[in-house]
């Protein structure tokens, strides 16, 4: 039975799986990362496995099952799931390449949206973003900064940022820890300072940082203080708070972001990604409960859980 939450929900952050190993490989390849081949991936996966198992047990999540053999079936399963939990629109930020994800979105255009995800340092990166948006209907760009081969503020990326700004589409840039506990703790590039320098050079470009900036939350808030085009998304379990050297909770994150950058730069996301877990209603309900307990007015709730995503993605309200 689904609880009536009393508001529409537009989820800014999901992942469309094309098989667990393929998804990881696609994300690393799209970032231009050269991680050392299959052996390094296998070693990383083995090292992370105990943390992942412990985390799933703590949250009572089942083990992931392989995605459907046909992407069409996986897309249909997600559409059915979103209707079941009454999520009005959902944005897949990765999904096996731009054309594959565009095909997924085209199968259920009333529910699904997608972001481009490709190597920003490729010679045709700006042209590929233009094609993905104008020809394939994707709504922005997603990058994993810790995996990049160069800094976010390098002038080589200026054509890409300029294209996104001209097209009026957001860029979702993951900074900080990559993966669940046991994952990549940080990368050579992609810190909040690089992000702020880039955002300052492109002031009309909407930049969204997922997971509250992970371990960089303090520096991210200061970057957002100086750059009003920087937003945060709330996605995931945010288990990283347990690893901080001081007490930090999800309520603390909401309170500090709400009191500093305000309700119109906070974007709800769930980070839902695999079955049989499906859509993580627990994350949504926990976040909504916290916002109610903080006393947020209805118009601010609507902004965080739907309106801000609609504005960033160019959707009708």
mmCIF file of C-alpha atoms in Angstrom:
data_model
loop_
_atom_site.group_PDB
_atom_site.id
_atom_site.type_symbol
_atom_site.label_atom_id
_atom_site.label_comp_id
_atom_site.label_asym_id
_atom_site.label_seq_id
_atom_site.Cartn_x
_atom_site.Cartn_y
_atom_site.Cartn_z
ATOM 1 C CA UNK A 1 0.000 0.000 0.000
ATOM 2 C CA UNK A 2 1.386 3.423 -0.988
ATOM 3 C CA UNK A 3 1.044 6.356 1.389
ATOM 4 C CA UNK A 4 -0.367 9.570 -0.065
ATOM 5 C CA UNK A 5 2.489 12.055 0.407
ATOM 6 C CA UNK A 6 0.387 15.047 -0.506
ATOM 7 C CA UNK A 7 2.702 16.379 -3.219
ATOM 8 C CA UNK A 8 4.062 15.533 -6.647
ATOM 9 C CA UNK A 9 7.535 14.036 -6.810
ATOM 10 C CA UNK A 10 10.098 14.550 -9.570
ATOM 11 C CA UNK A 11 13.191 12.465 -8.850
ATOM 12 C CA UNK A 12 16.364 14.063 -10.239
ATOM 13 C CA UNK A 13 18.727 11.102 -9.712
ATOM 14 C CA UNK A 14 18.322 7.455 -10.729
ATOM 15 C CA UNK A 15 20.576 5.015 -12.613
ATOM 16 C CA UNK A 16 19.428 2.693 -15.386
ATOM 17 C CA UNK A 17 21.348 -0.548 -15.020
ATOM 18 C CA UNK A 18 22.621 -2.503 -17.984
ATOM 19 C CA UNK A 19 24.158 -5.188 -15.785
ATOM 20 C CA UNK A 20 26.275 -4.414 -12.700
ATOM 21 C CA UNK A 21 29.706 -4.832 -14.310
ATOM 22 C CA UNK A 22 28.648 -3.065 -17.488
ATOM 23 C CA UNK A 23 27.296 -0.103 -15.523
ATOM 24 C CA UNK A 24 30.567 0.439 -13.646
ATOM 25 C CA UNK A 25 32.582 0.083 -16.835
ATOM 26 C CA UNK A 26 30.331 2.496 -18.722
ATOM 27 C CA UNK A 27 30.637 5.146 -15.996
ATOM 28 C CA UNK A 28 34.419 4.878 -15.934
ATOM 29 C CA UNK A 29 34.700 4.918 -19.703
ATOM 30 C CA UNK A 30 32.357 7.902 -19.959
ATOM 31 C CA UNK A 31 34.571 9.797 -17.516
ATOM 32 C CA UNK A 32 37.645 9.096 -19.626
ATOM 33 C CA UNK A 33 39.127 7.105 -16.740
ATOM 34 C CA UNK A 34 41.790 4.517 -17.422
ATOM 35 C CA UNK A 35 41.524 2.420 -14.252
ATOM 36 C CA UNK A 36 44.055 -0.279 -15.071
ATOM 37 C CA UNK A 37 41.840 -2.845 -16.723
ATOM 38 C CA UNK A 38 39.724 -5.753 -15.603
ATOM 39 C CA UNK A 39 42.119 -6.879 -12.881
ATOM 40 C CA UNK A 40 41.920 -3.567 -11.016
ATOM 41 C CA UNK A 41 38.124 -3.539 -11.352
ATOM 42 C CA UNK A 42 37.968 -7.063 -9.925
ATOM 43 C CA UNK A 43 40.244 -6.169 -7.004
ATOM 44 C CA UNK A 44 38.199 -3.058 -6.214
ATOM 45 C CA UNK A 45 34.944 -5.013 -6.372
ATOM 46 C CA UNK A 46 36.281 -7.721 -4.070
ATOM 47 C CA UNK A 47 37.535 -5.145 -1.563
ATOM 48 C CA UNK A 48 34.196 -3.317 -1.531
ATOM 49 C CA UNK A 49 32.036 -6.426 -1.246
ATOM 50 C CA UNK A 50 32.060 -6.749 2.590
ATOM 51 C CA UNK A 51 31.068 -3.090 3.010
ATOM 52 C CA UNK A 52 28.311 -3.420 0.427
ATOM 53 C CA UNK A 53 26.915 -6.558 2.067
ATOM 54 C CA UNK A 54 26.955 -4.941 5.506
ATOM 55 C CA UNK A 55 25.216 -1.844 4.136
ATOM 56 C CA UNK A 56 22.468 -3.870 2.419
ATOM 57 C CA UNK A 57 21.883 -5.851 5.581
ATOM 58 C CA UNK A 58 21.625 -2.683 7.694
ATOM 59 C CA UNK A 59 19.013 -1.232 5.335
ATOM 60 C CA UNK A 60 17.253 -4.594 4.771
ATOM 61 C CA UNK A 61 17.927 -4.359 1.022
ATOM 62 C CA UNK A 62 18.021 -7.577 -1.017
ATOM 63 C CA UNK A 63 21.042 -8.410 -3.126
ATOM 64 C CA UNK A 64 20.898 -6.945 -6.631
ATOM 65 C CA UNK A 65 19.708 -9.222 -9.363
ATOM 66 C CA UNK A 66 20.880 -9.012 -12.987
ATOM 67 C CA UNK A 67 19.046 -6.473 -15.071
ATOM 68 C CA UNK A 68 16.584 -7.764 -17.644
ATOM 69 C CA UNK A 69 18.237 -9.240 -20.760
ATOM 70 C CA UNK A 70 16.402 -6.685 -22.932
ATOM 71 C CA UNK A 71 16.648 -3.008 -22.063
ATOM 72 C CA UNK A 72 13.028 -2.637 -23.175
ATOM 73 C CA UNK A 73 11.928 -4.981 -20.377
ATOM 74 C CA UNK A 74 14.040 -3.129 -17.815
ATOM 75 C CA UNK A 75 12.534 0.183 -18.950
ATOM 76 C CA UNK A 76 9.012 -1.235 -18.686
ATOM 77 C CA UNK A 77 9.757 -2.530 -15.217
ATOM 78 C CA UNK A 78 10.883 0.928 -14.115
ATOM 79 C CA UNK A 79 7.807 2.558 -15.600
ATOM 80 C CA UNK A 80 5.564 0.158 -13.708
ATOM 81 C CA UNK A 81 7.534 0.751 -10.501
ATOM 82 C CA UNK A 82 7.349 4.540 -10.759
ATOM 83 C CA UNK A 83 3.601 4.416 -11.307
ATOM 84 C CA UNK A 84 3.225 2.088 -8.321
ATOM 85 C CA UNK A 85 5.016 4.470 -5.947
ATOM 86 C CA UNK A 86 3.441 7.602 -7.481
ATOM 87 C CA UNK A 87 6.639 9.292 -8.665
ATOM 88 C CA UNK A 88 5.545 11.605 -11.473
ATOM 89 C CA UNK A 89 8.834 11.946 -13.379
ATOM 90 C CA UNK A 90 12.262 10.343 -12.936
ATOM 91 C CA UNK A 91 15.658 11.292 -14.362
ATOM 92 C CA UNK A 92 18.158 8.570 -15.208
ATOM 93 C CA UNK A 93 21.594 10.158 -14.929
ATOM 94 C CA UNK A 94 23.439 7.165 -16.409
ATOM 95 C CA UNK A 95 22.286 4.306 -18.575
ATOM 96 C CA UNK A 96 24.703 2.653 -20.969
ATOM 97 C CA UNK A 97 25.528 5.563 -23.227
ATOM 98 C CA UNK A 98 23.626 8.492 -24.646
ATOM 99 C CA UNK A 99 21.778 6.693 -27.427
ATOM 100 C CA UNK A 100 20.828 3.738 -25.243
ATOM 101 C CA UNK A 101 19.468 6.003 -22.534
ATOM 102 C CA UNK A 102 17.655 8.163 -25.090
ATOM 103 C CA UNK A 103 15.941 5.010 -26.358
ATOM 104 C CA UNK A 104 14.927 4.127 -22.796
ATOM 105 C CA UNK A 105 13.441 7.589 -22.280
ATOM 106 C CA UNK A 106 11.637 7.473 -25.621
ATOM 107 C CA UNK A 107 9.902 4.261 -24.556
ATOM 108 C CA UNK A 108 8.129 6.018 -21.656
ATOM 109 C CA UNK A 109 8.353 9.766 -22.366
ATOM 110 C CA UNK A 110 5.553 10.570 -19.932
ATOM 111 C CA UNK A 111 7.633 9.267 -17.017
ATOM 112 C CA UNK A 112 11.320 9.097 -17.886
ATOM 113 C CA UNK A 113 14.018 11.656 -18.614
ATOM 114 C CA UNK A 114 17.749 11.241 -19.059
ATOM 115 C CA UNK A 115 21.079 13.040 -18.889
ATOM 116 C CA UNK A 116 23.972 12.672 -21.306
ATOM 117 C CA UNK A 117 27.019 10.924 -19.881
ATOM 118 C CA UNK A 118 30.218 10.869 -21.923
ATOM 119 C CA UNK A 119 33.911 11.713 -21.705
ATOM 120 C CA UNK A 120 34.140 15.506 -21.285
ATOM 121 C CA UNK A 121 37.740 15.510 -22.480
ATOM 122 C CA UNK A 122 36.929 13.814 -25.787
ATOM 123 C CA UNK A 123 37.534 16.132 -28.778
ATOM 124 C CA UNK A 124 33.850 16.043 -29.718
ATOM 125 C CA UNK A 125 32.440 16.319 -26.166
ATOM 126 C CA UNK A 126 30.643 19.621 -26.765
ATOM 127 C CA UNK A 127 29.221 18.464 -30.097
ATOM 128 C CA UNK A 128 28.081 15.210 -28.520
ATOM 129 C CA UNK A 129 26.236 17.094 -25.786
ATOM 130 C CA UNK A 130 24.554 19.258 -28.418
ATOM 131 C CA UNK A 131 23.493 16.142 -30.360
ATOM 132 C CA UNK A 132 22.309 14.315 -27.232
ATOM 133 C CA UNK A 133 20.137 17.275 -26.214
ATOM 134 C CA UNK A 134 18.861 18.622 -29.530
ATOM 135 C CA UNK A 135 18.528 15.360 -31.479
ATOM 136 C CA UNK A 136 17.991 12.694 -28.806
ATOM 137 C CA UNK A 137 16.068 14.706 -26.214
ATOM 138 C CA UNK A 138 18.347 14.268 -23.199
ATOM 139 C CA UNK A 139 18.064 17.042 -20.619
ATOM 140 C CA UNK A 140 21.569 17.719 -19.332
ATOM 141 C CA UNK A 141 24.964 16.181 -18.542
ATOM 142 C CA UNK A 142 26.226 13.913 -15.745
ATOM 143 C CA UNK A 143 29.898 13.579 -14.770
ATOM 144 C CA UNK A 144 31.827 11.695 -12.094
ATOM 145 C CA UNK A 145 34.563 14.214 -11.280
ATOM 146 C CA UNK A 146 36.821 11.824 -9.272
ATOM 147 C CA UNK A 147 37.218 9.682 -12.392
ATOM 148 C CA UNK A 148 38.167 12.471 -14.786
ATOM 149 C CA UNK A 149 41.531 12.659 -16.526
ATOM 150 C CA UNK A 150 41.774 16.416 -15.888
ATOM 151 C CA UNK A 151 40.334 19.225 -13.736
ATOM 152 C CA UNK A 152 36.821 20.599 -14.054
ATOM 153 C CA UNK A 153 38.082 24.131 -14.615
ATOM 154 C CA UNK A 154 40.538 23.318 -17.414
ATOM 155 C CA UNK A 155 40.024 25.539 -20.446
ATOM 156 C CA UNK A 156 39.755 22.419 -22.628
ATOM 157 C CA UNK A 157 36.297 21.919 -21.098
ATOM 158 C CA UNK A 158 35.098 25.463 -21.736
ATOM 159 C CA UNK A 159 33.371 24.517 -25.033
ATOM 160 C CA UNK A 160 31.419 21.827 -23.165
ATOM 161 C CA UNK A 161 30.344 24.147 -20.361
ATOM 162 C CA UNK A 162 29.558 26.877 -22.860
ATOM 163 C CA UNK A 163 27.360 24.507 -24.856
ATOM 164 C CA UNK A 164 25.437 23.437 -21.753
ATOM 165 C CA UNK A 165 24.977 27.061 -20.735
ATOM 166 C CA UNK A 166 23.764 28.059 -24.207
ATOM 167 C CA UNK A 167 21.342 25.127 -24.351
ATOM 168 C CA UNK A 168 20.040 25.957 -20.880
ATOM 169 C CA UNK A 169 20.580 22.444 -19.500
ATOM 170 C CA UNK A 170 22.032 21.530 -16.082
ATOM 171 C CA UNK A 171 25.221 19.622 -15.384
ATOM 172 C CA UNK A 172 25.186 17.128 -12.518
ATOM 173 C CA UNK A 173 28.738 16.741 -11.210
ATOM 174 C CA UNK A 174 29.572 14.131 -8.593
ATOM 175 C CA UNK A 175 32.465 15.218 -6.369
ATOM 176 C CA UNK A 176 33.984 13.321 -3.459
ATOM 177 C CA UNK A 177 33.705 9.640 -2.662
ATOM 178 C CA UNK A 178 32.705 7.455 -5.610
ATOM 179 C CA UNK A 179 30.731 4.289 -4.913
ATOM 180 C CA UNK A 180 29.416 2.830 -1.682
ATOM 181 C CA UNK A 181 31.584 2.191 1.378
ATOM 182 C CA UNK A 182 34.833 0.647 0.182
ATOM 183 C CA UNK A 183 34.765 2.636 -3.063
ATOM 184 C CA UNK A 184 37.135 5.280 -4.420
ATOM 185 C CA UNK A 185 37.719 7.764 -1.600
ATOM 186 C CA UNK A 186 38.713 10.666 -3.847
ATOM 187 C CA UNK A 187 40.245 11.411 -7.207
ATOM 188 C CA UNK A 188 43.117 13.562 -8.391
ATOM 189 C CA UNK A 189 40.623 16.021 -9.859
ATOM 190 C CA UNK A 190 37.158 17.296 -9.154
ATOM 191 C CA UNK A 191 37.370 19.135 -5.845
ATOM 192 C CA UNK A 192 35.040 21.958 -4.794
ATOM 193 C CA UNK A 193 37.657 24.581 -5.677
ATOM 194 C CA UNK A 194 37.735 23.432 -9.320
ATOM 195 C CA UNK A 195 33.953 23.329 -9.341
ATOM 196 C CA UNK A 196 33.667 26.869 -7.982
ATOM 197 C CA UNK A 197 36.146 28.286 -10.493
ATOM 198 C CA UNK A 198 34.243 26.669 -13.349
ATOM 199 C CA UNK A 199 30.850 27.769 -12.009
ATOM 200 C CA UNK A 200 32.086 31.332 -11.613
ATOM 201 C CA UNK A 201 33.235 31.437 -15.251
ATOM 202 C CA UNK A 202 29.831 30.190 -16.448
ATOM 203 C CA UNK A 203 27.376 31.983 -14.141
ATOM 204 C CA UNK A 204 24.267 31.055 -16.139
ATOM 205 C CA UNK A 205 25.099 27.342 -16.113
ATOM 206 C CA UNK A 206 23.083 25.388 -13.508
ATOM 207 C CA UNK A 207 25.508 23.116 -11.651
ATOM 208 C CA UNK A 208 24.059 20.399 -9.404
ATOM 209 C CA UNK A 209 26.220 18.443 -6.947
ATOM 210 C CA UNK A 210 24.701 15.150 -5.754
ATOM 211 C CA UNK A 211 24.715 13.594 -2.291
ATOM 212 C CA UNK A 212 25.163 16.987 -0.587
ATOM 213 C CA UNK A 213 28.765 17.039 -1.848
ATOM 214 C CA UNK A 214 29.696 13.907 0.122
ATOM 215 C CA UNK A 215 32.728 14.601 2.340
ATOM 216 C CA UNK A 216 33.160 18.069 0.813
ATOM 217 C CA UNK A 217 29.934 19.432 2.296
ATOM 218 C CA UNK A 218 31.596 22.386 4.055
ATOM 219 C CA UNK A 219 33.624 23.467 1.024
ATOM 220 C CA UNK A 220 30.602 22.962 -1.207
ATOM 221 C CA UNK A 221 28.476 25.289 0.922
ATOM 222 C CA UNK A 222 31.146 27.968 0.703
ATOM 223 C CA UNK A 223 31.380 27.412 -3.064
ATOM 224 C CA UNK A 224 27.603 27.814 -3.291
ATOM 225 C CA UNK A 225 27.863 31.007 -1.214
ATOM 226 C CA UNK A 226 30.047 32.515 -3.909
ATOM 227 C CA UNK A 227 28.283 30.900 -6.884
ATOM 228 C CA UNK A 228 24.476 31.170 -6.897
ATOM 229 C CA UNK A 229 24.323 28.738 -9.833
ATOM 230 C CA UNK A 230 25.502 25.820 -7.635
ATOM 231 C CA UNK A 231 22.759 23.484 -6.353
ATOM 232 C CA UNK A 232 22.820 20.285 -4.300
ATOM 233 C CA UNK A 233 20.865 17.102 -4.748
ATOM 234 C CA UNK A 234 19.879 14.925 -1.814
ATOM 235 C CA UNK A 235 20.197 11.505 -3.399
ATOM 236 C CA UNK A 236 21.132 8.203 -1.830
ATOM 237 C CA UNK A 237 21.471 6.724 1.622
ATOM 238 C CA UNK A 238 24.144 9.350 2.409
ATOM 239 C CA UNK A 239 25.907 6.695 4.460
ATOM 240 C CA UNK A 240 29.106 8.720 4.110
ATOM 241 C CA UNK A 241 28.027 10.869 7.076
ATOM 242 C CA UNK A 242 29.077 8.014 9.377
ATOM 243 C CA UNK A 243 32.679 8.403 8.238
ATOM 244 C CA UNK A 244 32.980 12.095 9.017
ATOM 245 C CA UNK A 245 35.165 13.070 12.016
ATOM 246 C CA UNK A 246 32.263 14.900 13.634
ATOM 247 C CA UNK A 247 28.592 14.080 14.157
ATOM 248 C CA UNK A 248 26.590 14.683 11.004
ATOM 249 C CA UNK A 249 23.099 13.466 10.147
ATOM 250 C CA UNK A 250 20.754 13.756 7.203
ATOM 251 C CA UNK A 251 18.719 16.237 9.244
ATOM 252 C CA UNK A 252 21.859 18.325 9.773
ATOM 253 C CA UNK A 253 22.507 18.360 6.020
ATOM 254 C CA UNK A 254 18.989 19.482 5.196
ATOM 255 C CA UNK A 255 19.026 22.134 7.913
ATOM 256 C CA UNK A 256 22.390 23.628 6.919
ATOM 257 C CA UNK A 257 21.570 23.653 3.186
ATOM 258 C CA UNK A 258 18.119 25.104 3.795
ATOM 259 C CA UNK A 259 19.476 27.835 6.081
ATOM 260 C CA UNK A 260 22.373 28.771 3.763
ATOM 261 C CA UNK A 261 21.587 28.223 0.081
ATOM 262 C CA UNK A 262 17.804 28.106 0.546
ATOM 263 C CA UNK A 263 15.008 25.839 -0.713
ATOM 264 C CA UNK A 264 15.337 26.722 -4.396
ATOM 265 C CA UNK A 265 18.798 25.197 -4.763
ATOM 266 C CA UNK A 266 18.009 21.846 -3.121
ATOM 267 C CA UNK A 267 16.884 19.100 -5.519
ATOM 268 C CA UNK A 268 15.427 15.778 -4.383
ATOM 269 C CA UNK A 269 16.923 12.532 -5.667
ATOM 270 C CA UNK A 270 16.745 8.915 -4.584
ATOM 271 C CA UNK A 271 19.706 7.245 -6.360
ATOM 272 C CA UNK A 272 17.436 4.261 -7.095
ATOM 273 C CA UNK A 273 19.231 1.853 -9.402
ATOM 274 C CA UNK A 274 18.494 -1.861 -9.124
ATOM 275 C CA UNK A 275 15.899 -4.539 -8.614
ATOM 276 C CA UNK A 276 14.459 -6.222 -6.607
ATOM 277 C CA UNK A 277 14.961 -3.202 -4.333
ATOM 278 C CA UNK A 278 13.326 -1.044 -7.000
ATOM 279 C CA UNK A 279 12.390 2.499 -6.138
ATOM 280 C CA UNK A 280 13.791 3.403 -2.715
ATOM 281 C CA UNK A 281 10.694 4.862 -1.096
ATOM 282 C CA UNK A 282 12.504 4.756 2.244
ATOM 283 C CA UNK A 283 14.873 7.513 1.134
ATOM 284 C CA UNK A 284 11.995 9.630 -0.128
ATOM 285 C CA UNK A 285 9.901 9.188 2.997
ATOM 286 C CA UNK A 286 12.854 9.841 5.334
ATOM 287 C CA UNK A 287 13.742 13.052 3.513
ATOM 288 C CA UNK A 288 10.156 14.230 3.412
ATOM 289 C CA UNK A 289 9.741 13.474 7.124
ATOM 290 C CA UNK A 290 12.839 15.513 7.959
ATOM 291 C CA UNK A 291 11.576 18.461 5.929
ATOM 292 C CA UNK A 292 8.221 18.309 7.713
ATOM 293 C CA UNK A 293 9.951 18.142 11.112
ATOM 294 C CA UNK A 294 12.039 21.191 10.180
ATOM 295 C CA UNK A 295 8.790 23.042 9.554
ATOM 296 C CA UNK A 296 9.308 23.782 5.869
ATOM 297 C CA UNK A 297 6.280 25.507 4.306
ATOM 298 C CA UNK A 298 4.364 23.777 1.532
ATOM 299 C CA UNK A 299 5.809 25.923 -1.260
ATOM 300 C CA UNK A 300 9.342 25.053 -0.185
ATOM 301 C CA UNK A 301 8.474 21.344 -0.018
ATOM 302 C CA UNK A 302 7.100 21.555 -3.541
ATOM 303 C CA UNK A 303 10.276 23.301 -4.728
ATOM 304 C CA UNK A 304 12.608 20.680 -3.258
ATOM 305 C CA UNK A 305 10.646 17.575 -4.274
ATOM 306 C CA UNK A 306 9.477 18.677 -7.732
ATOM 307 C CA UNK A 307 9.618 22.352 -8.675
ATOM 308 C CA UNK A 308 13.385 22.844 -8.728
ATOM 309 C CA UNK A 309 13.877 19.785 -10.929
ATOM 310 C CA UNK A 310 11.139 20.987 -13.264
ATOM 311 C CA UNK A 311 12.817 24.387 -13.579
ATOM 312 C CA UNK A 312 16.293 22.957 -14.177
ATOM 313 C CA UNK A 313 15.029 20.454 -16.753
ATOM 314 C CA UNK A 314 12.703 22.841 -18.561
ATOM 315 C CA UNK A 315 9.540 20.915 -17.637
ATOM 316 C CA UNK A 316 6.101 22.433 -17.261
ATOM 317 C CA UNK A 317 5.165 22.908 -13.620
#
